[in-house]
Amino acid sequence: MKVATSTRLYVDVRPLKKGDTLSYDLSQHLPRRLVVGTVVIVADNPPVFLSVLRKRLARLQTDIERERARTLDRHKRLGLTHALQRLTTARFTTKSAMDFPDPDVLCITPHDLLARHIACSTVYVSVPLTDAQLRAGLDLLRPGGLLAVYGEWSPEYERIVNEYLGTDT
């Protein structure tokens, strides 16, 4: 569900239904966002979350390889090859920018969000954020970036995003 659209920001609220897992949904969405640019994931326990996500992405790579081997369509095969290459070369980390410069996917805690200064195209939020943390996440986004919030969209988030965009909705 798209909540706000502008040339500066896209907001996507992704409610999780009973039985859905965040890592599965993210593994299906992340490969397309990697093509656009750097991704920041805000989670409670980044090392564990990143480990689970990488396992899901490894399964996805196997599925892509299988689909690529099955198809004879040259254009589809080329697209699958490109997707596979992007997934296999993506650099994932939970470390600071000093320890691991220029990651493709950075997984951090809400507290670390306040200290990060990495420009990105996508911010996934899997935990509730304070006002300051949400503002810090919005500041990381490049123009036209995507803020994807998993779970409930609070009226407070709406107010902060509207302030950020300079709208009075």
PDB file of C-alpha atoms in Angstrom:
ATOM      1  CA  MET A   1       0.000   0.000   0.000  1.00  0.00           C
ATOM      2  CA  LYS A   2       1.520   3.317  -1.021  1.00  0.00           C
ATOM      3  CA  VAL A   3       0.983   5.987   1.608  1.00  0.00           C
ATOM      4  CA  ALA A   4       2.855   8.978   0.277  1.00  0.00           C
ATOM      5  CA  THR A   5       4.329   9.664  -3.109  1.00  0.00           C
ATOM      6  CA  SER A   6       6.542  12.499  -4.194  1.00  0.00           C
ATOM      7  CA  THR A   7       9.581  12.988  -6.310  1.00  0.00           C
ATOM      8  CA  ARG A   8      11.565  12.883  -3.072  1.00  0.00           C
ATOM      9  CA  LEU A   9      10.154   9.851  -1.270  1.00  0.00           C
ATOM     10  CA  TYR A  10       7.996   6.756  -1.565  1.00  0.00           C
ATOM     11  CA  VAL A  11       6.486   5.134   1.514  1.00  0.00           C
ATOM     12  CA  ASP A  12       5.295   1.540   1.499  1.00  0.00           C
ATOM     13  CA  VAL A  13       3.486   0.027   4.476  1.00  0.00           C
ATOM     14  CA  ARG A  14       3.788  -3.743   4.377  1.00  0.00           C
ATOM     15  CA  PRO A  15       1.461  -5.323   6.937  1.00  0.00           C
ATOM     16  CA  LEU A  16       2.339  -8.874   7.853  1.00  0.00           C
ATOM     17  CA  LYS A  17      -0.546 -11.298   7.961  1.00  0.00           C
ATOM     18  CA  LYS A  18      -0.641 -14.203  10.376  1.00  0.00           C
ATOM     19  CA  GLY A  19       1.862 -16.825   9.247  1.00  0.00           C
ATOM     20  CA  ASP A  20       3.878 -14.391   7.103  1.00  0.00           C
ATOM     21  CA  THR A  21       7.517 -13.962   7.910  1.00  0.00           C
ATOM     22  CA  LEU A  22       9.391 -10.748   7.498  1.00  0.00           C
ATOM     23  CA  SER A  23      12.507 -12.454   6.144  1.00  0.00           C
ATOM     24  CA  TYR A  24      10.504 -14.166   3.383  1.00  0.00           C
ATOM     25  CA  ASP A  25       8.782 -10.975   2.264  1.00  0.00           C
ATOM     26  CA  LEU A  26      12.043  -9.068   2.364  1.00  0.00           C
ATOM     27  CA  SER A  27      13.881 -11.773   0.400  1.00  0.00           C
ATOM     28  CA  GLN A  28      11.279 -11.464  -2.373  1.00  0.00           C
ATOM     29  CA  HIS A  29      11.439  -7.650  -2.444  1.00  0.00           C
ATOM     30  CA  LEU A  30      15.152  -7.033  -1.809  1.00  0.00           C
ATOM     31  CA  PRO A  31      16.605  -8.224  -5.155  1.00  0.00           C
ATOM     32  CA  ARG A  32      14.613  -5.589  -7.066  1.00  0.00           C
ATOM     33  CA  ARG A  33      15.671  -2.860  -4.645  1.00  0.00           C
ATOM     34  CA  LEU A  34      19.343  -3.863  -4.889  1.00  0.00           C
ATOM     35  CA  VAL A  35      19.269  -2.871  -8.542  1.00  0.00           C
ATOM     36  CA  VAL A  36      18.277   0.666  -7.506  1.00  0.00           C
ATOM     37  CA  GLY A  37      21.015   1.124  -4.912  1.00  0.00           C
ATOM     38  CA  THR A  38      22.109   0.632  -1.322  1.00  0.00           C
ATOM     39  CA  VAL A  39      19.620  -0.839   1.147  1.00  0.00           C
ATOM     40  CA  VAL A  40      19.430  -0.233   4.917  1.00  0.00           C
ATOM     41  CA  ILE A  41      17.450  -2.661   7.084  1.00  0.00           C
ATOM     42  CA  VAL A  42      16.497  -1.630  10.620  1.00  0.00           C
ATOM     43  CA  ALA A  43      16.013  -4.679  12.871  1.00  0.00           C
ATOM     44  CA  ASP A  44      16.173  -5.578  16.583  1.00  0.00           C
ATOM     45  CA  ASN A  45      18.986  -8.118  16.213  1.00  0.00           C
ATOM     46  CA  PRO A  46      20.870  -7.373  12.958  1.00  0.00           C
ATOM     47  CA  PRO A  47      23.312 -10.338  12.989  1.00  0.00           C
ATOM     48  CA  VAL A  48      20.533 -12.895  13.439  1.00  0.00           C
ATOM     49  CA  PHE A  49      18.178 -11.146  11.020  1.00  0.00           C
ATOM     50  CA  LEU A  50      20.875 -10.860   8.361  1.00  0.00           C
ATOM     51  CA  SER A  51      21.792 -14.527   8.771  1.00  0.00           C
ATOM     52  CA  VAL A  52      18.181 -15.623   8.238  1.00  0.00           C
ATOM     53  CA  LEU A  53      17.789 -13.256   5.281  1.00  0.00           C
ATOM     54  CA  ARG A  54      20.968 -14.534   3.603  1.00  0.00           C
ATOM     55  CA  LYS A  55      19.750 -18.132   3.940  1.00  0.00           C
ATOM     56  CA  ARG A  56      16.483 -17.172   2.252  1.00  0.00           C
ATOM     57  CA  LEU A  57      18.378 -15.351  -0.502  1.00  0.00           C
ATOM     58  CA  ALA A  58      20.557 -18.442  -1.039  1.00  0.00           C
ATOM     59  CA  ARG A  59      17.388 -20.467  -1.619  1.00  0.00           C
ATOM     60  CA  LEU A  60      16.153 -17.760  -3.985  1.00  0.00           C
ATOM     61  CA  GLN A  61      19.443 -17.956  -5.921  1.00  0.00           C
ATOM     62  CA  THR A  62      18.935 -21.701  -6.325  1.00  0.00           C
ATOM     63  CA  ASP A  63      15.413 -21.086  -7.643  1.00  0.00           C
ATOM     64  CA  ILE A  64      16.696 -18.466 -10.104  1.00  0.00           C
ATOM     65  CA  GLU A  65      19.437 -20.836 -11.330  1.00  0.00           C
ATOM     66  CA  ARG A  66      16.865 -23.592 -11.832  1.00  0.00           C
ATOM     67  CA  GLU A  67      14.519 -21.252 -13.740  1.00  0.00           C
ATOM     68  CA  ARG A  68      17.423 -19.993 -15.870  1.00  0.00           C
ATOM     69  CA  ALA A  69      18.393 -23.560 -16.774  1.00  0.00           C
ATOM     70  CA  ARG A  70      14.803 -24.331 -17.815  1.00  0.00           C
ATOM     71  CA  THR A  71      14.140 -21.405 -20.113  1.00  0.00           C
ATOM     72  CA  LEU A  72      15.066 -21.081 -23.759  1.00  0.00           C
ATOM     73  CA  ASP A  73      13.858 -17.469 -24.030  1.00  0.00           C
ATOM     74  CA  ARG A  74      17.022 -15.430 -24.520  1.00  0.00           C
ATOM     75  CA  HIS A  75      15.648 -12.236 -22.936  1.00  0.00           C
ATOM     76  CA  LYS A  76      14.285 -14.029 -19.882  1.00  0.00           C
ATOM     77  CA  ARG A  77      17.563 -15.922 -19.516  1.00  0.00           C
ATOM     78  CA  LEU A  78      19.527 -12.660 -19.671  1.00  0.00           C
ATOM     79  CA  GLY A  79      17.297 -11.089 -17.019  1.00  0.00           C
ATOM     80  CA  LEU A  80      17.696 -14.097 -14.737  1.00  0.00           C
ATOM     81  CA  THR A  81      21.466 -14.043 -15.264  1.00  0.00           C
ATOM     82  CA  HIS A  82      21.563 -10.359 -14.296  1.00  0.00           C
ATOM     83  CA  ALA A  83      19.432 -10.968 -11.173  1.00  0.00           C
ATOM     84  CA  LEU A  84      21.621 -13.889 -10.164  1.00  0.00           C
ATOM     85  CA  GLN A  85      24.800 -11.895 -10.670  1.00  0.00           C
ATOM     86  CA  ARG A  86      23.458  -9.027  -8.553  1.00  0.00           C
ATOM     87  CA  LEU A  87      22.503 -11.374  -5.713  1.00  0.00           C
ATOM     88  CA  THR A  88      25.838 -13.197  -5.721  1.00  0.00           C
ATOM     89  CA  THR A  89      27.929 -10.010  -5.740  1.00  0.00           C
ATOM     90  CA  ALA A  90      25.889  -8.026  -3.181  1.00  0.00           C
ATOM     91  CA  ARG A  91      27.838  -7.127  -0.053  1.00  0.00           C
ATOM     92  CA  PHE A  92      25.916  -7.576   3.226  1.00  0.00           C
ATOM     93  CA  THR A  93      27.038  -6.279   6.619  1.00  0.00           C
ATOM     94  CA  THR A  94      26.057  -5.204  10.112  1.00  0.00           C
ATOM     95  CA  LYS A  95      29.379  -3.391  10.649  1.00  0.00           C
ATOM     96  CA  SER A  96      30.132   0.300  10.720  1.00  0.00           C
ATOM     97  CA  ALA A  97      31.079   2.258   7.624  1.00  0.00           C
ATOM     98  CA  MET A  98      34.664   2.448   8.899  1.00  0.00           C
ATOM     99  CA  ASP A  99      34.935  -1.352   9.068  1.00  0.00           C
ATOM    100  CA  PHE A 100      32.984  -2.089   5.900  1.00  0.00           C
ATOM    101  CA  PRO A 101      32.760   0.830   3.438  1.00  0.00           C
ATOM    102  CA  ASP A 102      30.203   0.860   0.626  1.00  0.00           C
ATOM    103  CA  PRO A 103      27.949  -2.095   1.505  1.00  0.00           C
ATOM    104  CA  ASP A 104      25.015  -3.021  -0.699  1.00  0.00           C
ATOM    105  CA  VAL A 105      22.894  -4.069   2.305  1.00  0.00           C
ATOM    106  CA  LEU A 106      23.453  -2.661   5.780  1.00  0.00           C
ATOM    107  CA  CYS A 107      21.459  -4.178   8.652  1.00  0.00           C
ATOM    108  CA  ILE A 108      21.427  -2.052  11.836  1.00  0.00           C
ATOM    109  CA  THR A 109      19.541  -1.485  15.067  1.00  0.00           C
ATOM    110  CA  PRO A 110      17.235   1.519  15.550  1.00  0.00           C
ATOM    111  CA  HIS A 111      19.834   3.012  17.901  1.00  0.00           C
ATOM    112  CA  ASP A 112      22.559   2.731  15.213  1.00  0.00           C
ATOM    113  CA  LEU A 113      20.287   4.543  12.788  1.00  0.00           C
ATOM    114  CA  LEU A 114      21.008   7.800  14.593  1.00  0.00           C
ATOM    115  CA  ALA A 115      24.762   7.433  14.048  1.00  0.00           C
ATOM    116  CA  ARG A 116      24.727   6.307  10.386  1.00  0.00           C
ATOM    117  CA  HIS A 117      25.457   8.601   7.506  1.00  0.00           C
ATOM    118  CA  ILE A 118      25.225   6.318   4.470  1.00  0.00           C
ATOM    119  CA  ALA A 119      23.132   7.470   1.539  1.00  0.00           C
ATOM    120  CA  CYS A 120      20.762   4.759   0.400  1.00  0.00           C
ATOM    121  CA  SER A 121      17.870   4.144  -1.961  1.00  0.00           C
ATOM    122  CA  THR A 122      15.804   1.966   0.374  1.00  0.00           C
ATOM    123  CA  VAL A 123      15.209   1.799   4.123  1.00  0.00           C
ATOM    124  CA  TYR A 124      13.301  -1.213   5.476  1.00  0.00           C
ATOM    125  CA  VAL A 125      11.934  -0.742   9.002  1.00  0.00           C
ATOM    126  CA  SER A 126      10.987  -3.920  10.858  1.00  0.00           C
ATOM    127  CA  VAL A 127      10.701  -2.478  14.379  1.00  0.00           C
ATOM    128  CA  PRO A 128       8.952   0.537  15.918  1.00  0.00           C
ATOM    129  CA  LEU A 129      11.042   3.709  15.717  1.00  0.00           C
ATOM    130  CA  THR A 130      11.142   6.874  17.774  1.00  0.00           C
ATOM    131  CA  ASP A 131      10.556  10.217  16.078  1.00  0.00           C
ATOM    132  CA  ALA A 132      14.302  10.928  15.953  1.00  0.00           C
ATOM    133  CA  GLN A 133      15.072   7.486  14.527  1.00  0.00           C
ATOM    134  CA  LEU A 134      12.450   7.835  11.784  1.00  0.00           C
ATOM    135  CA  ARG A 135      13.791  11.266  10.873  1.00  0.00           C
ATOM    136  CA  ALA A 136      17.315   9.832  10.727  1.00  0.00           C
ATOM    137  CA  GLY A 137      16.074   7.060   8.432  1.00  0.00           C
ATOM    138  CA  LEU A 138      14.392   9.580   6.149  1.00  0.00           C
ATOM    139  CA  ASP A 139      17.590  11.635   6.027  1.00  0.00           C
ATOM    140  CA  LEU A 140      19.492   8.593   4.718  1.00  0.00           C
ATOM    141  CA  LEU A 141      17.241   8.283   1.663  1.00  0.00           C
ATOM    142  CA  ARG A 142      18.298   9.642  -1.697  1.00  0.00           C
ATOM    143  CA  PRO A 143      15.672  11.568  -3.703  1.00  0.00           C
ATOM    144  CA  GLY A 144      13.046   9.134  -4.962  1.00  0.00           C
ATOM    145  CA  GLY A 145      14.002   6.627  -2.251  1.00  0.00           C
ATOM    146  CA  LEU A 146      11.695   4.075  -0.634  1.00  0.00           C
ATOM    147  CA  LEU A 147      10.817   3.818   3.047  1.00  0.00           C
ATOM    148  CA  ALA A 148       9.228   0.398   3.629  1.00  0.00           C
ATOM    149  CA  VAL A 149       7.618  -0.061   7.045  1.00  0.00           C
ATOM    150  CA  TYR A 150       6.643  -3.551   8.172  1.00  0.00           C
ATOM    151  CA  GLY A 151       3.737  -3.746  10.594  1.00  0.00           C
ATOM    152  CA  GLU A 152       1.503  -0.944  11.751  1.00  0.00           C
ATOM    153  CA  TRP A 153       1.687   2.562  10.318  1.00  0.00           C
ATOM    154  CA  SER A 154       1.260   4.969  13.212  1.00  0.00           C
ATOM    155  CA  PRO A 155      -0.271   8.454  12.955  1.00  0.00           C
ATOM    156  CA  GLU A 156       3.017   9.719  14.382  1.00  0.00           C
ATOM    157  CA  TYR A 157       4.887   8.309  11.363  1.00  0.00           C
ATOM    158  CA  GLU A 158       2.382  10.051   9.103  1.00  0.00           C
ATOM    159  CA  ARG A 159       3.033  13.384  10.828  1.00  0.00           C
ATOM    160  CA  ILE A 160       6.830  12.997  10.587  1.00  0.00           C
ATOM    161  CA  VAL A 161       6.751  12.003   6.905  1.00  0.00           C
ATOM    162  CA  ASN A 162       4.468  14.928   6.089  1.00  0.00           C
ATOM    163  CA  GLU A 163       6.814  17.295   7.937  1.00  0.00           C
ATOM    164  CA  TYR A 164       9.729  15.842   6.000  1.00  0.00           C
ATOM    165  CA  LEU A 165       7.909  16.309   2.699  1.00  0.00           C
ATOM    166  CA  GLY A 166       6.648  19.751   3.666  1.00  0.00           C
ATOM    167  CA  THR A 167       2.976  18.838   3.239  1.00  0.00           C
ATOM    168  CA  ASP A 168       0.014  19.515   5.526  1.00  0.00           C
ATOM    169  CA  THR A 169      -2.025  16.381   4.975  1.00  0.00           C
TER     170      THR A 169
END
